[in-house]
């Protein structure tokens, strides 16, 4: 079957969704990529995604480097290698619809920047700001004072300008996908940053301001490249809870940002473009970033909350939570998969020991 424009339905649907995203983020250059896709064969990712039914999980067979989700940190006295997992305590991967890449900066003693390319159906390691676990030397000296910790929610992505952000030890680093270079600026959160298209990068403080019950949310407007010696963050709003272990995600379908307090604090807040904060119904269960993952369903705009072997939907428009009663985690007990939604294909890509796709089926009322 073909669309009214004479395109195969798969290409017509994907082009339409891409143009909707382009309009939302104010980008027009992506039209050429849609035109190019008309003449190119389907990717392995697209083939699998379009064949999936709602509610299904499928494994994507993609080539990957050795121990993709781990970093080598040394050897034991016996000579045995020590590898640490770069995920856990995070759900913070990003998808770039222009280059069709899944991106994630992980951390456990060392940083590791990984990417999946839809075009090649391969995983690769990208150069990090410090050069660790990457094929090229870093552009910056490592300023961190501790070798432990996790990346938490310190990844963010600006789709319009093709810039991936990570906040580390007093600096926010920006990676330009176009030329593979890093820049940095002072400031940023120890736990939580997220990009609000059309506004800029938002950072939630882990310590209160003058009022011990108010935590500053600051804004870094787009700079290309970042200014290395100028702290350009400005006040934007204040939240009633800390960014420490909070979970924060922008929702492109609703043009809002969701804040979950975490650390077994059940409070939930949404942020609109004009800075308005709206208190939502509390979570019906305890949740921390250690065990929880939140991702926006690309087809419905529902927030999908994965938490300790369970899955719930949250509809921020009706302020309702619904349990997905038949959910069973398709990963092992000791895996720590990291997700990112792929809006133009209507699926979510998770990675750990396997690369998995999930197409959500909304719960019936």
Coordinates of C-alpha atoms in Angstrom, one line a residue:
X1 CA 0.0 0.0 0.0
X2 CA 1.1 3.6 -0.7
X3 CA 0.4 6.9 0.9
X4 CA -1.4 9.8 -0.9
X5 CA 2.1 11.1 -1.9
X6 CA 2.9 7.8 -3.6
X7 CA 5.4 6.8 -0.9
X8 CA 5.3 3.4 0.8
X9 CA 3.3 3.7 4.0
X10 CA 6.4 3.0 6.2
X11 CA 8.3 5.9 4.6
X12 CA 5.3 8.2 4.6
X13 CA 4.7 7.6 8.3
X14 CA 8.3 8.0 9.2
X15 CA 8.7 11.2 7.2
X16 CA 5.5 12.6 8.7
X17 CA 6.6 11.9 12.3
X18 CA 10.1 13.3 11.5
X19 CA 8.6 16.5 10.1
X20 CA 6.4 16.9 13.2
X21 CA 9.5 16.6 15.4
X22 CA 11.3 19.1 13.1
X23 CA 8.5 21.6 13.5
X24 CA 8.5 21.2 17.3
X25 CA 12.2 21.9 17.6
X26 CA 12.3 24.6 14.9
X27 CA 14.6 22.7 12.5
X28 CA 14.0 22.6 8.7
X29 CA 17.2 21.1 7.5
X30 CA 16.1 17.6 8.3
X31 CA 13.8 17.5 5.3
X32 CA 16.7 16.4 3.1
X33 CA 17.3 13.4 5.4
X34 CA 13.7 12.3 4.9
X35 CA 14.1 12.7 1.1
X36 CA 17.2 10.6 1.2
X37 CA 15.4 7.9 3.2
X38 CA 12.9 7.5 0.4
X39 CA 15.6 6.1 -1.9
X40 CA 17.4 4.0 0.8
X41 CA 16.6 0.5 2.0
X42 CA 15.1 0.0 5.4
X43 CA 17.6 -0.3 8.3
X44 CA 17.6 -3.5 10.4
X45 CA 16.3 -1.3 13.3
X46 CA 13.4 0.0 11.2
X47 CA 12.5 -3.4 9.8
X48 CA 12.3 -4.9 13.3
X49 CA 10.4 -1.9 14.7
X50 CA 7.8 -1.8 12.0
X51 CA 7.1 -5.5 12.3
X52 CA 6.4 -5.3 16.1
X53 CA 3.0 -5.3 17.6
X54 CA 2.1 -3.2 20.7
X55 CA 3.2 -4.9 23.9
X56 CA 6.1 -6.8 22.2
X57 CA 9.8 -7.0 23.0
X58 CA 12.3 -8.0 20.4
X59 CA 16.1 -8.4 20.3
X60 CA 18.0 -6.3 17.7
X61 CA 21.1 -8.2 16.5
X62 CA 23.7 -5.4 16.3
X63 CA 27.4 -5.6 16.2
X64 CA 29.1 -4.3 19.3
X65 CA 32.6 -3.9 20.8
X66 CA 33.8 -6.2 23.5
X67 CA 32.2 -5.5 26.9
X68 CA 30.2 -2.5 25.5
X69 CA 28.6 -1.7 28.9
X70 CA 31.7 -2.0 31.0
X71 CA 35.0 -0.2 31.6
X72 CA 38.4 -1.9 32.4
X73 CA 39.7 -0.5 35.7
X74 CA 42.7 -2.8 36.5
X75 CA 43.6 -6.3 37.7
X76 CA 43.4 -8.2 40.9
X77 CA 46.5 -9.7 42.6
X78 CA 45.7 -12.9 40.8
X79 CA 45.9 -11.1 37.5
X80 CA 42.2 -11.3 36.8
X81 CA 40.8 -8.3 35.0
X82 CA 38.4 -5.9 36.8
X83 CA 35.5 -4.5 34.7
X84 CA 32.8 -2.2 36.1
X85 CA 29.4 -1.5 34.7
X86 CA 28.8 2.0 33.3
X87 CA 25.0 2.0 34.0
X88 CA 23.0 1.5 37.2
X89 CA 21.4 4.5 39.0
X90 CA 20.5 6.0 35.6
X91 CA 18.1 5.9 32.7
X92 CA 19.7 8.7 30.8
X93 CA 20.3 7.7 27.1
X94 CA 19.4 10.0 24.3
X95 CA 18.3 9.6 20.6
X96 CA 19.3 11.9 17.8
X97 CA 16.8 11.7 14.9
X98 CA 19.1 13.6 12.5
X99 CA 22.1 11.2 12.7
X100 CA 19.9 8.3 13.8
X101 CA 22.1 7.5 16.8
X102 CA 21.4 6.3 20.3
X103 CA 23.9 8.1 22.7
X104 CA 24.9 7.5 26.3
X105 CA 27.8 8.6 28.5
X106 CA 28.2 6.1 31.3
X107 CA 30.5 6.2 34.3
X108 CA 32.0 3.9 37.0
X109 CA 35.5 5.0 37.9
X110 CA 36.0 5.9 34.3
X111 CA 33.7 7.5 31.7
X112 CA 32.6 5.7 28.6
X113 CA 30.7 7.3 25.7
X114 CA 28.8 4.8 23.6
X115 CA 26.6 5.1 20.5
X116 CA 24.4 2.9 18.3
X117 CA 24.1 3.9 14.7
X118 CA 20.9 2.9 12.9
X119 CA 22.6 3.3 9.5
X120 CA 25.4 0.7 10.2
X121 CA 23.5 -1.3 12.9
X122 CA 26.6 -1.2 15.0
X123 CA 27.6 0.0 18.5
X124 CA 30.8 2.1 18.8
X125 CA 32.8 4.0 21.5
X126 CA 33.0 7.8 21.0
X127 CA 35.7 10.0 22.3
X128 CA 35.0 11.3 25.8
X129 CA 36.2 14.7 27.2
X130 CA 39.0 13.0 29.2
X131 CA 39.9 10.3 26.6
X132 CA 39.1 7.4 28.9
X133 CA 37.8 4.2 27.1
X134 CA 37.9 6.0 23.8
X135 CA 40.0 5.6 20.6
X136 CA 41.3 9.2 20.9
X137 CA 43.0 11.3 23.6
X138 CA 40.8 13.6 25.6
X139 CA 40.6 17.4 25.1
X140 CA 40.4 18.1 28.9
X141 CA 42.2 17.1 32.0
X142 CA 40.1 15.1 34.4
X143 CA 39.0 17.4 37.3
X144 CA 37.1 14.9 39.4
X145 CA 38.1 14.4 43.0
X146 CA 36.5 10.9 43.4
X147 CA 36.7 7.8 41.3
X148 CA 33.4 6.4 42.3
X149 CA 29.8 7.3 41.7
X150 CA 27.4 7.1 38.7
X151 CA 26.3 9.3 35.9
X152 CA 22.8 9.6 37.4
X153 CA 20.8 12.1 35.3
X154 CA 23.7 14.1 34.0
X155 CA 23.2 13.4 30.3
X156 CA 21.2 15.7 28.1
X157 CA 20.7 16.3 24.4
X158 CA 19.9 19.3 22.3
X159 CA 18.3 17.9 19.1
X160 CA 18.2 21.2 17.3
X161 CA 21.9 21.9 17.4
X162 CA 23.1 18.3 17.7
X163 CA 24.9 18.7 21.0
X164 CA 25.2 16.1 23.7
X165 CA 25.8 17.3 27.3
X166 CA 27.3 15.7 30.3
X167 CA 27.8 17.4 33.7
X168 CA 31.0 16.3 35.6
X169 CA 32.8 17.8 38.6
X170 CA 31.9 21.5 38.4
X171 CA 31.7 21.7 34.6
X172 CA 29.2 21.0 31.9
X173 CA 30.8 19.4 28.8
X174 CA 29.2 19.7 25.3
X175 CA 29.9 17.3 22.5
X176 CA 29.1 18.5 18.9
X177 CA 28.0 15.5 16.8
X178 CA 28.8 17.4 13.6
X179 CA 32.6 17.6 14.2
X180 CA 33.2 15.4 17.3
X181 CA 34.6 18.1 19.5
X182 CA 34.1 18.9 23.1
X183 CA 33.8 22.3 24.9
X184 CA 32.9 23.1 28.5
X185 CA 31.6 25.8 30.8
X186 CA 31.6 26.1 34.6
X187 CA 28.6 24.9 36.5
X188 CA 26.0 22.3 36.2
X189 CA 24.3 19.8 38.5
X190 CA 26.0 17.0 40.4
X191 CA 23.0 14.8 39.7
X192 CA 20.4 16.1 37.2
X193 CA 20.4 18.1 33.9
X194 CA 17.9 18.0 31.0
X195 CA 17.4 20.0 27.8
X196 CA 14.2 21.9 27.2
X197 CA 14.0 22.6 23.4
X198 CA 13.7 26.3 22.7
X199 CA 14.8 27.2 26.2
X200 CA 18.1 25.6 26.9
X201 CA 19.8 23.3 29.4
X202 CA 18.2 23.0 32.8
X203 CA 20.2 22.0 36.0
X204 CA 18.5 21.1 39.3
X205 CA 20.6 21.8 42.4
X206 CA 21.2 19.2 45.1
X207 CA 21.4 21.9 47.8
X208 CA 18.8 24.4 48.7
X209 CA 19.1 28.2 48.2
X210 CA 18.4 30.7 51.0
X211 CA 15.2 28.9 51.8
X212 CA 16.1 25.4 52.9
X213 CA 12.9 24.1 51.2
X214 CA 13.6 25.6 47.8
X215 CA 16.1 24.1 45.3
X216 CA 17.2 26.3 42.4
X217 CA 16.6 25.2 38.8
X218 CA 19.0 27.1 36.6
X219 CA 19.1 27.6 32.8
X220 CA 22.0 27.6 30.4
X221 CA 20.9 29.0 27.1
X222 CA 22.5 27.6 23.9
X223 CA 26.1 28.6 23.3
X224 CA 28.1 27.2 20.5
X225 CA 30.7 26.4 21.7
X226 CA 30.3 26.7 25.4
X227 CA 32.3 29.6 27.0
X228 CA 35.2 28.0 28.9
X229 CA 35.6 30.6 31.6
X230 CA 32.1 32.1 31.9
X231 CA 29.4 30.7 34.3
X232 CA 26.4 31.6 32.2
X233 CA 23.7 29.8 34.2
X234 CA 20.7 32.0 35.2
X235 CA 17.8 31.4 37.6
X236 CA 14.7 29.9 36.0
X237 CA 12.5 28.4 38.8
X238 CA 12.7 26.7 42.2
X239 CA 11.5 23.2 43.1
X240 CA 10.5 21.9 46.5
X241 CA 12.9 18.9 46.4
X242 CA 16.5 18.3 45.7
X243 CA 18.1 17.1 42.4
X244 CA 19.9 14.4 44.5
X245 CA 18.8 11.1 42.9
X246 CA 15.9 12.9 41.1
X247 CA 14.6 11.7 37.8
X248 CA 13.9 14.3 35.1
X249 CA 12.7 13.9 31.5
X250 CA 11.4 16.2 28.8
X251 CA 8.3 15.1 27.0
X252 CA 8.3 16.1 23.3
X253 CA 4.6 15.2 22.8
X254 CA 3.4 17.4 25.7
X255 CA 6.2 20.0 25.6
X256 CA 6.7 19.6 29.4
X257 CA 9.3 18.4 31.7
X258 CA 8.6 15.8 34.4
X259 CA 10.4 15.8 37.8
X260 CA 10.3 12.8 40.1
X261 CA 11.9 13.4 43.5
X262 CA 13.3 10.0 44.0
X263 CA 14.9 8.6 47.2
X264 CA 11.5 7.2 48.2
X265 CA 10.1 10.8 48.1
X266 CA 6.9 10.2 46.0
X267 CA 6.4 13.8 44.9
X268 CA 6.0 14.5 41.1
X269 CA 6.0 17.9 39.4
X270 CA 5.7 19.0 35.7
X271 CA 7.4 22.1 34.3
X272 CA 5.9 24.1 31.4
X273 CA 7.8 26.2 28.9
X274 CA 6.8 29.4 30.7
X275 CA 8.3 28.2 34.0
X276 CA 5.0 27.1 35.6
X277 CA 5.3 24.2 38.0
X278 CA 2.3 21.9 38.5
X279 CA 2.2 19.4 41.4
X280 CA 0.9 16.0 40.2
X281 CA -0.4 13.0 42.1
X282 CA 2.3 11.4 44.1
X283 CA 3.7 8.1 42.9
X284 CA 1.7 5.1 44.2
X285 CA 5.0 3.4 45.2
X286 CA 8.5 4.2 46.5
X287 CA 11.1 4.8 43.8
X288 CA 14.7 5.7 43.5
X289 CA 17.0 6.3 40.6
X290 CA 18.9 3.2 41.7
X291 CA 16.2 0.8 40.5
X292 CA 13.9 3.1 38.5
X293 CA 13.8 4.1 34.8
X294 CA 11.5 6.6 33.2
X295 CA 11.0 7.0 29.5
X296 CA 8.4 8.8 27.4
X297 CA 6.3 6.5 25.2
X298 CA 6.8 8.0 21.7
X299 CA 3.3 7.1 20.4
X300 CA 1.2 8.3 23.3
X301 CA 3.3 10.7 25.4
X302 CA 2.7 8.5 28.5
X303 CA 5.5 8.3 31.0
X304 CA 6.5 4.7 31.3
X305 CA 8.0 4.0 34.8
X306 CA 10.0 0.8 35.2
X307 CA 10.7 0.1 38.8
X308 CA 12.0 -3.1 40.5
X309 CA 10.4 -5.5 38.0
X310 CA 7.2 -3.6 37.6
X311 CA 5.9 -1.2 34.9
X312 CA 3.4 1.6 35.3
X313 CA 2.1 4.3 33.0
X314 CA 1.6 7.9 34.2
X315 CA -0.7 10.1 32.2
X316 CA 0.2 13.6 33.3
X317 CA -2.9 15.1 31.5
X318 CA -5.4 13.0 33.5
X319 CA -3.1 12.7 36.5
X320 CA -3.5 8.9 36.6
X321 CA -1.2 5.9 37.2
X322 CA -1.9 2.5 35.7
X323 CA -0.1 -0.7 36.3
X324 CA 0.9 -2.9 33.3
X325 CA 0.0 -6.1 35.0
X326 CA 1.5 -8.5 32.4
X327 CA 5.0 -6.9 32.3
X328 CA 7.9 -9.2 32.9
X329 CA 11.4 -7.8 32.6
X330 CA 13.2 -9.3 29.6
X331 CA 16.6 -8.8 31.1
X332 CA 18.6 -10.7 33.8
X333 CA 18.7 -10.0 37.5
X334 CA 22.1 -8.3 37.4
X335 CA 21.6 -6.3 34.2
X336 CA 21.1 -2.6 34.3
X337 CA 19.6 -1.6 30.9
X338 CA 19.5 2.0 29.7
X339 CA 16.6 3.2 27.5
X340 CA 15.9 5.9 25.0
X341 CA 12.8 6.4 22.9
X342 CA 12.9 6.5 19.1
X343 CA 9.9 8.6 18.2
X344 CA 9.9 8.2 14.5
X345 CA 9.7 4.4 14.9
X346 CA 7.4 4.3 17.9
X347 CA 9.7 2.1 20.0
X348 CA 12.1 2.3 22.9
X349 CA 15.6 0.9 22.7
X350 CA 17.2 -0.7 25.8
X351 CA 20.8 -1.9 26.0
X352 CA 22.8 -4.0 28.3
X353 CA 23.9 -7.6 27.5
X354 CA 21.4 -7.4 24.6
X355 CA 20.0 -4.7 22.5
X356 CA 16.2 -4.8 23.0
X357 CA 13.3 -2.9 21.4
X358 CA 9.9 -2.4 23.2
X359 CA 6.7 -1.2 21.6
X360 CA 4.2 -0.1 24.3
X361 CA 0.6 -1.2 24.5
X362 CA -1.4 1.3 26.6
X363 CA -3.4 -0.1 29.5
X364 CA -7.1 -0.1 28.9
X365 CA -9.1 1.8 31.5

